[in-house]
GROMACS .gro file of C-alpha atoms in nm:
model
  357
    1UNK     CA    1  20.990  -1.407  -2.408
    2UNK     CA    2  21.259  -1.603  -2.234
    3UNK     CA    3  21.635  -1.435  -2.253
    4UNK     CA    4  21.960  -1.565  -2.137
    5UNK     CA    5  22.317  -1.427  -2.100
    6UNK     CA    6  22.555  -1.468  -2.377
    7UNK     CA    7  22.828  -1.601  -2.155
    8UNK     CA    8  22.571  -1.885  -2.011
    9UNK     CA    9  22.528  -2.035  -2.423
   10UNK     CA   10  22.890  -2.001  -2.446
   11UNK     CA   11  22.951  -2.226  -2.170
   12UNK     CA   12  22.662  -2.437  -2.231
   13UNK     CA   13  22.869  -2.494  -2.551
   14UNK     CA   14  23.170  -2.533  -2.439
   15UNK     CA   15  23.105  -2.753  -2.156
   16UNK     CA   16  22.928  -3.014  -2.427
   17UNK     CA   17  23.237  -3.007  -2.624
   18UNK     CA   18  23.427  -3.104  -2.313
   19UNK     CA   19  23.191  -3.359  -2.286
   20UNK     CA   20  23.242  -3.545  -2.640
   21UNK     CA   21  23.620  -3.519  -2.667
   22UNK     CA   22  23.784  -3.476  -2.318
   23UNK     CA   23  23.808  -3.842  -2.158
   24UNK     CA   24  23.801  -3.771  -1.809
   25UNK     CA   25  23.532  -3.834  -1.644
   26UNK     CA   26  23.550  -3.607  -1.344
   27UNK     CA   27  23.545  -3.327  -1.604
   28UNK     CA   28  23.294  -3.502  -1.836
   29UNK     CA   29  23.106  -3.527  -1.479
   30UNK     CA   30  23.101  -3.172  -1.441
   31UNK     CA   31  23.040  -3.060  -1.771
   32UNK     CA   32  22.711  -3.263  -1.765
   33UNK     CA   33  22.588  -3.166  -1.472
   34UNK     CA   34  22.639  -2.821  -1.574
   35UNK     CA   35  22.421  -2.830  -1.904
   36UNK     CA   36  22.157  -3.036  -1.715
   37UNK     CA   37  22.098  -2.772  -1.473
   38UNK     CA   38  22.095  -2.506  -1.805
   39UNK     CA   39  21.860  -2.737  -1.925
   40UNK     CA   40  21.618  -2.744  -1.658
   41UNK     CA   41  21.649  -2.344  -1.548
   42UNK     CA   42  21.519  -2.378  -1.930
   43UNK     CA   43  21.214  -2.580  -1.887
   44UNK     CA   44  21.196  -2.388  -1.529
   45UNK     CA   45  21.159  -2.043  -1.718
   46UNK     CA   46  20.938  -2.193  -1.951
   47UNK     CA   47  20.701  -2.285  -1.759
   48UNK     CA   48  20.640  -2.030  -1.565
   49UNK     CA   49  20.630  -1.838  -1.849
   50UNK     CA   50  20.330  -2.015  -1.980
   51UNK     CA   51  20.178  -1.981  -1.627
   52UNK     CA   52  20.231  -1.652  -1.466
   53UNK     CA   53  19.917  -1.398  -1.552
   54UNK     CA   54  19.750  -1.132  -1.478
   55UNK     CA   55  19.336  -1.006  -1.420
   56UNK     CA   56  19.149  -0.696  -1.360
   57UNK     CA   57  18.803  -0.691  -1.201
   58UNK     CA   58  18.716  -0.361  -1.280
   59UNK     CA   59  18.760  -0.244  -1.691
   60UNK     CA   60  18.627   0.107  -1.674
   61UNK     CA   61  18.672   0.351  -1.426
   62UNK     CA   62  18.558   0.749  -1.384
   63UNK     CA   63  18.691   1.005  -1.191
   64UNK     CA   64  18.699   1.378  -1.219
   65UNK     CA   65  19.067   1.580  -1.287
   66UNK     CA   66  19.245   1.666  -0.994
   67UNK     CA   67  19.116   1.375  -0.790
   68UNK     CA   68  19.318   1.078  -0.703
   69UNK     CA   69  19.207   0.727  -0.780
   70UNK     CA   70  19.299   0.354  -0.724
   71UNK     CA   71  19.419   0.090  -0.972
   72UNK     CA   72  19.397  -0.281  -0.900
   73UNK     CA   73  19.500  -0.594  -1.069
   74UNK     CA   74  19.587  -0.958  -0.967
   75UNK     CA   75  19.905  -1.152  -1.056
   76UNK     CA   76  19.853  -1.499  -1.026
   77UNK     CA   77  20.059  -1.755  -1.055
   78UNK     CA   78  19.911  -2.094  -1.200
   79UNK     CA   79  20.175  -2.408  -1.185
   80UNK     CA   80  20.331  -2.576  -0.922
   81UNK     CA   81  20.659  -2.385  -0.946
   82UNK     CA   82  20.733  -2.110  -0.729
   83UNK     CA   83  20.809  -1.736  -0.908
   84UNK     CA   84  21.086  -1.637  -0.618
   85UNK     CA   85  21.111  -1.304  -0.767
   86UNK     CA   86  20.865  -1.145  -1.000
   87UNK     CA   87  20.899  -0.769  -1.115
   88UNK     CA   88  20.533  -0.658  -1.204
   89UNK     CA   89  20.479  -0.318  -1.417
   90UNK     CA   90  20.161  -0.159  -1.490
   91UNK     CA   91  20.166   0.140  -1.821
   92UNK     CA   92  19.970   0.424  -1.789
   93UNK     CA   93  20.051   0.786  -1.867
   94UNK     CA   94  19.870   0.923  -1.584
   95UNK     CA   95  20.044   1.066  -1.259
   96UNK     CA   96  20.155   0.803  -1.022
   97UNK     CA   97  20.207   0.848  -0.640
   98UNK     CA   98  20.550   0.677  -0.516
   99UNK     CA   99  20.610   0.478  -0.853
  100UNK     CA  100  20.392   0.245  -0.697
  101UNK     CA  101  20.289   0.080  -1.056
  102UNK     CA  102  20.617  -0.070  -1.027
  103UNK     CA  103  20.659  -0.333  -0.740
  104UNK     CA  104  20.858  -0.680  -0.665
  105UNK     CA  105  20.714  -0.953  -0.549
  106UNK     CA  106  20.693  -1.342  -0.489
  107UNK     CA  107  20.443  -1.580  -0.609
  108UNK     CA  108  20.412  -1.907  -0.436
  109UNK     CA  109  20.237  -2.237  -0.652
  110UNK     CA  110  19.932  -2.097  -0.738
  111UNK     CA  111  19.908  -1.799  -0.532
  112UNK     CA  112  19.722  -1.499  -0.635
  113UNK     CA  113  19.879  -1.175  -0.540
  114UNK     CA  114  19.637  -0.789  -0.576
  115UNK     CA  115  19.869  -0.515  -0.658
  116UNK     CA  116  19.737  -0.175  -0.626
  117UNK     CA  117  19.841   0.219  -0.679
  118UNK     CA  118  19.729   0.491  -0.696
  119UNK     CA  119  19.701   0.736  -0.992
  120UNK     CA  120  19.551   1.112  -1.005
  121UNK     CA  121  19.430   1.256  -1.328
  122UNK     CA  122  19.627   1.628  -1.426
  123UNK     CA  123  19.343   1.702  -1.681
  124UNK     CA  124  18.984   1.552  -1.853
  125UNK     CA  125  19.007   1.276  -2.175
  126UNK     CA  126  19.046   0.929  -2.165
  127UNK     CA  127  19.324   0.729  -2.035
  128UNK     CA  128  19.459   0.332  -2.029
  129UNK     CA  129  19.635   0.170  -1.785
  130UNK     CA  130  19.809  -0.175  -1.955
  131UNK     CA  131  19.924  -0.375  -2.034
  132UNK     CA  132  20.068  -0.536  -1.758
  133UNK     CA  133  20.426  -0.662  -1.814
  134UNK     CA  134  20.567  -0.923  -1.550
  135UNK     CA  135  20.951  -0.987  -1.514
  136UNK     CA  136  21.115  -1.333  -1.357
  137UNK     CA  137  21.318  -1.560  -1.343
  138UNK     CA  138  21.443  -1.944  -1.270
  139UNK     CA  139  21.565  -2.011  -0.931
  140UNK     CA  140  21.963  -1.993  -1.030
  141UNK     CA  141  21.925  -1.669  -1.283
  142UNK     CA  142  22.008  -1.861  -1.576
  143UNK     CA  143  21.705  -1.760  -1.754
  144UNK     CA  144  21.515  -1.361  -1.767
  145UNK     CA  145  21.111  -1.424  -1.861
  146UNK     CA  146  20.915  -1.142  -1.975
  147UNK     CA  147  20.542  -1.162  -2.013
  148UNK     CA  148  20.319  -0.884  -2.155
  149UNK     CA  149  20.020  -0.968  -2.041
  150UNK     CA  150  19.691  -0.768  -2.259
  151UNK     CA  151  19.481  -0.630  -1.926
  152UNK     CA  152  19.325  -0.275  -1.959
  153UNK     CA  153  19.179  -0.020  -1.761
  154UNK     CA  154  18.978   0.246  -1.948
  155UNK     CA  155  18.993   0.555  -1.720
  156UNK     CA  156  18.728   0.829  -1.851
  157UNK     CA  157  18.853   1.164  -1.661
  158UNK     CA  158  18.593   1.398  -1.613
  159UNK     CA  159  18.620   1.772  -1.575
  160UNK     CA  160  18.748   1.929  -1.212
  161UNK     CA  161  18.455   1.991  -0.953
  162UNK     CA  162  18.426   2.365  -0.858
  163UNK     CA  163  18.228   2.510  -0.625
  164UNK     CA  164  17.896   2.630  -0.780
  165UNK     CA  165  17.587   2.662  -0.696
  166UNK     CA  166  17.257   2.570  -0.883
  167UNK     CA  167  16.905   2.540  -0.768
  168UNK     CA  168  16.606   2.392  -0.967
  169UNK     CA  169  16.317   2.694  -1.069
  170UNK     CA  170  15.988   2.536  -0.950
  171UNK     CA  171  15.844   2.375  -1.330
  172UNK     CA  172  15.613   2.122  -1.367
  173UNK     CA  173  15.418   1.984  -1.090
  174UNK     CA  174  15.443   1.616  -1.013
  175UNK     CA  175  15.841   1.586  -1.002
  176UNK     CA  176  16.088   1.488  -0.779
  177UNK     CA  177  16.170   1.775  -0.572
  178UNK     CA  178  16.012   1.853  -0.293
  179UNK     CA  179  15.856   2.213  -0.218
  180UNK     CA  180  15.653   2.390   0.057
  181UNK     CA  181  15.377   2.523  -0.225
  182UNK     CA  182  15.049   2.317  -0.285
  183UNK     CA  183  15.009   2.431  -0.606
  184UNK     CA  184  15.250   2.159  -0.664
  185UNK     CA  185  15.026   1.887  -0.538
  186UNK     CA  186  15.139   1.573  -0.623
  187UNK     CA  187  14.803   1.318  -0.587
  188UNK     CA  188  15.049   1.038  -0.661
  189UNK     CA  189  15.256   1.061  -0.375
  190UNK     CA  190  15.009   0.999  -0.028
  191UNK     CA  191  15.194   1.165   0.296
  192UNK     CA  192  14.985   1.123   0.575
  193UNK     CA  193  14.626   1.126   0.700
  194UNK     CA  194  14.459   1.426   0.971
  195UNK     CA  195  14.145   1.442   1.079
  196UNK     CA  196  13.921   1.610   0.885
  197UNK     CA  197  13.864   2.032   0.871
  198UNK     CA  198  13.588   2.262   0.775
  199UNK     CA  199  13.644   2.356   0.447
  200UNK     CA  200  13.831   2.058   0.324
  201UNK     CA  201  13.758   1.914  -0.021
  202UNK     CA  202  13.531   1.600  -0.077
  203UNK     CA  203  13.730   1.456  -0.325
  204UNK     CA  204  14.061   1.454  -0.051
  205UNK     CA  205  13.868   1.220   0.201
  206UNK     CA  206  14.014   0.906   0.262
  207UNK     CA  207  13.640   0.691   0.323
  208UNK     CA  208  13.843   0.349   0.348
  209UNK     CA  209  14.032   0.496   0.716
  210UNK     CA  210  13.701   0.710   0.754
  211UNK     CA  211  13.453   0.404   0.752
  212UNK     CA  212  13.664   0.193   0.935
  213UNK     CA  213  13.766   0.433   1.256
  214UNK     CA  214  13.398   0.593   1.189
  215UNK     CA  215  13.513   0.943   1.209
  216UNK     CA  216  13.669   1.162   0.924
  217UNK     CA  217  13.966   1.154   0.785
  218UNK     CA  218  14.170   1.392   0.508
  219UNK     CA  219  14.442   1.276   0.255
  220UNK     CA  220  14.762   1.455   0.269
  221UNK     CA  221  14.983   1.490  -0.022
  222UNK     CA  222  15.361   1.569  -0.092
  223UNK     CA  223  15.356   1.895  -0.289
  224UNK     CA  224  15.655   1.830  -0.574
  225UNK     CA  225  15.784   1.977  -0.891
  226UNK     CA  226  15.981   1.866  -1.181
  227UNK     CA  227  16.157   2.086  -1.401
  228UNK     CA  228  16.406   1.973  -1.711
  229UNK     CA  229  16.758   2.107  -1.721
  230UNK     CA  230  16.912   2.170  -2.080
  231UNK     CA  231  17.304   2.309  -2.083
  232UNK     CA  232  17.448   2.538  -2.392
  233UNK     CA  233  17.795   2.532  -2.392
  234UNK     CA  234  18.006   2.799  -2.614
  235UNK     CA  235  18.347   2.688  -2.715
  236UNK     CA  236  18.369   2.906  -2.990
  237UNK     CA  237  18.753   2.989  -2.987
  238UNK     CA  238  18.682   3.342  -3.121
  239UNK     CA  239  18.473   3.440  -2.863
  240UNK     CA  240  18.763   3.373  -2.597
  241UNK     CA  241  19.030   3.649  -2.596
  242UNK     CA  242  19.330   3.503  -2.675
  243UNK     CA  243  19.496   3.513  -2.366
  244UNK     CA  244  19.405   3.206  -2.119
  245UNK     CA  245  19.191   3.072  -2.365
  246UNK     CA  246  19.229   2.725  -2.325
  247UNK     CA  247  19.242   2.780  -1.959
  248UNK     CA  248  18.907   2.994  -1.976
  249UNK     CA  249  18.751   2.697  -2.214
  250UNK     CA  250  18.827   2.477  -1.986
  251UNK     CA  251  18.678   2.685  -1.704
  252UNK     CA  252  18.328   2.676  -1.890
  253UNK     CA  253  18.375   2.302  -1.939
  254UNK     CA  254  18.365   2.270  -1.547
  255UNK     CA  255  18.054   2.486  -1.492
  256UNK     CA  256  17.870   2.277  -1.716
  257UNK     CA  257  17.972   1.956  -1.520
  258UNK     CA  258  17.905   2.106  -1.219
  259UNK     CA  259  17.549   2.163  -1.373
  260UNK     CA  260  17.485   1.873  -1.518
  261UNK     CA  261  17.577   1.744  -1.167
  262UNK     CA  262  17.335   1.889  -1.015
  263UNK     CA  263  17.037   1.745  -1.249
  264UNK     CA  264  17.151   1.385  -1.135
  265UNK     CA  265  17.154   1.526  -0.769
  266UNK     CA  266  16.785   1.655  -0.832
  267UNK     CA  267  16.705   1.331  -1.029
  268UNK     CA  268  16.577   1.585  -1.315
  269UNK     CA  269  16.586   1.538  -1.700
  270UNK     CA  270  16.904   1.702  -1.885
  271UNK     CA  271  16.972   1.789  -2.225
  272UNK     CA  272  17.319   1.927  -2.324
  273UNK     CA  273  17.402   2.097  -2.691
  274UNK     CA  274  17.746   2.272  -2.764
  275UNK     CA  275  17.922   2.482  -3.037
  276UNK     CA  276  18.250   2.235  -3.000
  277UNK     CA  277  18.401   1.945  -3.099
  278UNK     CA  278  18.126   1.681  -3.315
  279UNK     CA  279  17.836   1.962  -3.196
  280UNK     CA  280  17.635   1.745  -3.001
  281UNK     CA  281  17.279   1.804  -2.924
  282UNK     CA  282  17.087   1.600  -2.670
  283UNK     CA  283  16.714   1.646  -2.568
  284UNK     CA  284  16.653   1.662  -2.143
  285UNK     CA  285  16.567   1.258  -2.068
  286UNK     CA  286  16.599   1.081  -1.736
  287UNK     CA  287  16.895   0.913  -1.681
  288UNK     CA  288  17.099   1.072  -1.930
  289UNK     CA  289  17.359   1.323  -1.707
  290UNK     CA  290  17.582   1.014  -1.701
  291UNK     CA  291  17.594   1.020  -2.076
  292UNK     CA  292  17.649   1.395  -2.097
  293UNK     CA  293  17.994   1.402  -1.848
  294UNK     CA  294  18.148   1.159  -2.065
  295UNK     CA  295  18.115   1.415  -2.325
  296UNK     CA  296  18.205   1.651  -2.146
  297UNK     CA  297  18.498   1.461  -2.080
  298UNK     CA  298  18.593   1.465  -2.404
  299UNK     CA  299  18.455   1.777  -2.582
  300UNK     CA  300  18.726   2.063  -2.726
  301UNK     CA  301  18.700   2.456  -2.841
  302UNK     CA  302  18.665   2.435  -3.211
  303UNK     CA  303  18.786   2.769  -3.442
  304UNK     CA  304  18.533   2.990  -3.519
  305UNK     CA  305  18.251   3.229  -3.356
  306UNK     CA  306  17.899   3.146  -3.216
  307UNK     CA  307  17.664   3.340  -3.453
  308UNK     CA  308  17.322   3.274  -3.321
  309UNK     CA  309  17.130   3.316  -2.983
  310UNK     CA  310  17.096   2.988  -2.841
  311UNK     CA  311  16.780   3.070  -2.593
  312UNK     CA  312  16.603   3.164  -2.914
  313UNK     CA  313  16.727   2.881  -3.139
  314UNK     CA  314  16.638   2.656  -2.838
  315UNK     CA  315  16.279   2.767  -2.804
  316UNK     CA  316  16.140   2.581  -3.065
  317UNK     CA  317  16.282   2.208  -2.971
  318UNK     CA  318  16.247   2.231  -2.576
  319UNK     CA  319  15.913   2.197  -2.384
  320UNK     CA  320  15.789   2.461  -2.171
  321UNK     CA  321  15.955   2.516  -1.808
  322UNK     CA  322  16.254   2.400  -1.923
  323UNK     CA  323  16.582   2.556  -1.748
  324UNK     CA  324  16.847   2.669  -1.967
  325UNK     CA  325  17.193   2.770  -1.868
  326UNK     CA  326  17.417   2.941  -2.132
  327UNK     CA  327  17.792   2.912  -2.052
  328UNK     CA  328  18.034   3.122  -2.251
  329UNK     CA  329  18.311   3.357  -2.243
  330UNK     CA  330  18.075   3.608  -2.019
  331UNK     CA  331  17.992   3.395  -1.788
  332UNK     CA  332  18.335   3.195  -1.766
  333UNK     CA  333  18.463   3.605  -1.666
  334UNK     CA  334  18.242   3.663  -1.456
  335UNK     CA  335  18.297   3.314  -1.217
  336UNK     CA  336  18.658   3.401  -1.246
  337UNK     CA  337  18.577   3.728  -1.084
  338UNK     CA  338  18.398   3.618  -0.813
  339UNK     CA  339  18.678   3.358  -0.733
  340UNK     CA  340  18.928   3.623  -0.750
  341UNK     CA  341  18.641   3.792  -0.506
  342UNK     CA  342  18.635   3.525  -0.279
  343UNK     CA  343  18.300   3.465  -0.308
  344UNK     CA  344  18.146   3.235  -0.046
  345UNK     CA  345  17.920   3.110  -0.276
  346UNK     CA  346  17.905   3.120  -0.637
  347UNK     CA  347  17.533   3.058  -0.772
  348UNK     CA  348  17.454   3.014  -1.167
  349UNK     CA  349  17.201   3.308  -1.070
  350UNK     CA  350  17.509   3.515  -0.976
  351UNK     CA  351  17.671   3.431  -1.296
  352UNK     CA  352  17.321   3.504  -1.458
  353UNK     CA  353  17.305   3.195  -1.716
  354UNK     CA  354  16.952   3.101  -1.556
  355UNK     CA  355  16.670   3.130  -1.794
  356UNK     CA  356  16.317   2.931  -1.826
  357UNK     CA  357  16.092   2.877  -2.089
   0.00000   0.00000   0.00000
């Protein structure tokens, strides 16, 4: 969109007028001169509306409320004409340090310039940043561009990090985590080679280094475990008192992320099922704890009252040695109390929401 000042058409006007009837030609002189150089802060403005853009690199970012983050995005410039003054302006709703999503700058023929700022998220949900809108001008000021250019960010806020605790319940054997028990023997995973001991088993002998060195020689294995997490959330507005409860909802929103944190940590399966908003129910898989924070993300309390207990309702759809944690009003309390305790730290088998199948 190109604007101009009222008074500048006026004169443009007037000074063609002067043009056609006035017979001087000093003022005919002027008057020409001055619509030429309307005219070309015109075309000036034009073109460097057609040319001045803007890029992101990055479309989707994550972070987790209360944290800051940074937003980046070019503005280039693509013609031969310099922008002497550009005024660039990122929207977003989000907090902004300094009103740094605001800034001037200058764009030389086809310069690229990286703007960046920095943002932190109040609370969880999803957030936009764009479109970008740039601001300019021609050299003399005749002419005001603005350009709205469509760029987006998609910022997914996750819930706040808390300190909390949770350790994996030795499961199945064969996993990922490492444990100091052999009944967790995993054949798969070869750790070293001793010479061989009365008493140890045939079937542990390594023949290929015992042939070779003629002498002996017993496998050692790393002993392992694996063990699926699965997280029940309760945001059953009637079970929260009514006082804090959208604080205390929130609260059980962060011990979840915190445990579903600690699955990807532990590189463990996690499943995630909630009385909230849509009710979603996901088995444990690999892979998946990415997945289950953006819902998290997202999730609300929803009216009503949870009716049924979820460890039993669970049994029959989870495998055995599964870990379940059951967050709700109770155990929301009870974190809150050991906060309020300072508690150095705060374990989910403090808060007693541990349970295995």
């Amino acid at each position: 969109m190109i604007k101009s000042n009222l008074t500048i058409k006026i004169l443009a006007v007037f000074a063609f007028l002067l043009f056609l009837f006035v017979p001087s030609k000093i003022v005919q002189s002027i008057c020409i001169g001055f619509d030429l150089t309307v005219l070309f802060s015109y075309f000036y403005a034009l073109i460097l509306l057609k040319n001045l853009d803007a890029e992101r690199s990055i479309n989707n970012l994550k972070v987790a409320s209360k944290e800051q983050i940074e937003i980046k995005f070019s503005v280039l410039n693509r013609c031969r004409l310099p922008a002497l003054v550009c005024f660039v302006q990122d929207t977003i709703s989000m907090y902004v340090f300094g009103d740094e999503n605001n800034q001037l700058i200058s764009l030389r023929p086809y310069e690229r310039t990286f703007v960046k700022y920095k943002v932190m998220a109040k609370e969880r949900g999803l957030f936009t940043a764009g479109p970008v809108v740039i601001k300019s001008s021609d050299p003399i000021g005749f002419f005001e561009i603005t350009k709205e250019v469509p760029v987006f960010n998609t910022i997914m806020v996750r819930p706040a990090r808390i300190n909390l605790i949770t350790k994996a319940i030795p499961g199945r054997p064969q996993g990922a985590l490492s444990i100091q028990n052999k009944i967790y023997e995993d054949i798969t995973l070869r750790r070293s080679i001793r010479p061989y001991e009365t008493g140890d088993e045939f079937k542990r002998i390594n023949w290929f280094i015992s042939a070779k060195y003629n002498s002996l020689f017993t496998n050692e294995y790393e002993n392992s475990f694996d063990v699926p997490f699965f997280v029940f959330l309760n945001l059953a507005e009637d079970d929260y008192t009514l006082d804090l409860r959208h604080s205390k909802g929130e609260t059980a929103i962060e011990i979840a992320a915190a445990i579903v944190e600690a699955s990807k940590r532990f590189r463990q399966p996690c499943g995630f099922a909630a009385f909230g908003s849509e009710f979603p129910f996901l088995l444990p898989r690999q892979n998946q704890s990415e997945s289950i924070l953006d819902v998290l993300s997202l999730i609300k309390m929803v009216p009503g009252k949870l009716d049924y207990n979820p460890i039993e309702k669970l049994k029959t759809k989870l495998s055995k040695n599964t870990q379940i944690f059951v967050i709700g009003p109770d155990e929301v309390d009870h974190y809150i109390n050991l906060c309020y305790a300072d508690e150095k730290e705060i374990t989910t088998k403090k808060l007693n929401m541990e349970k295995v199948l």
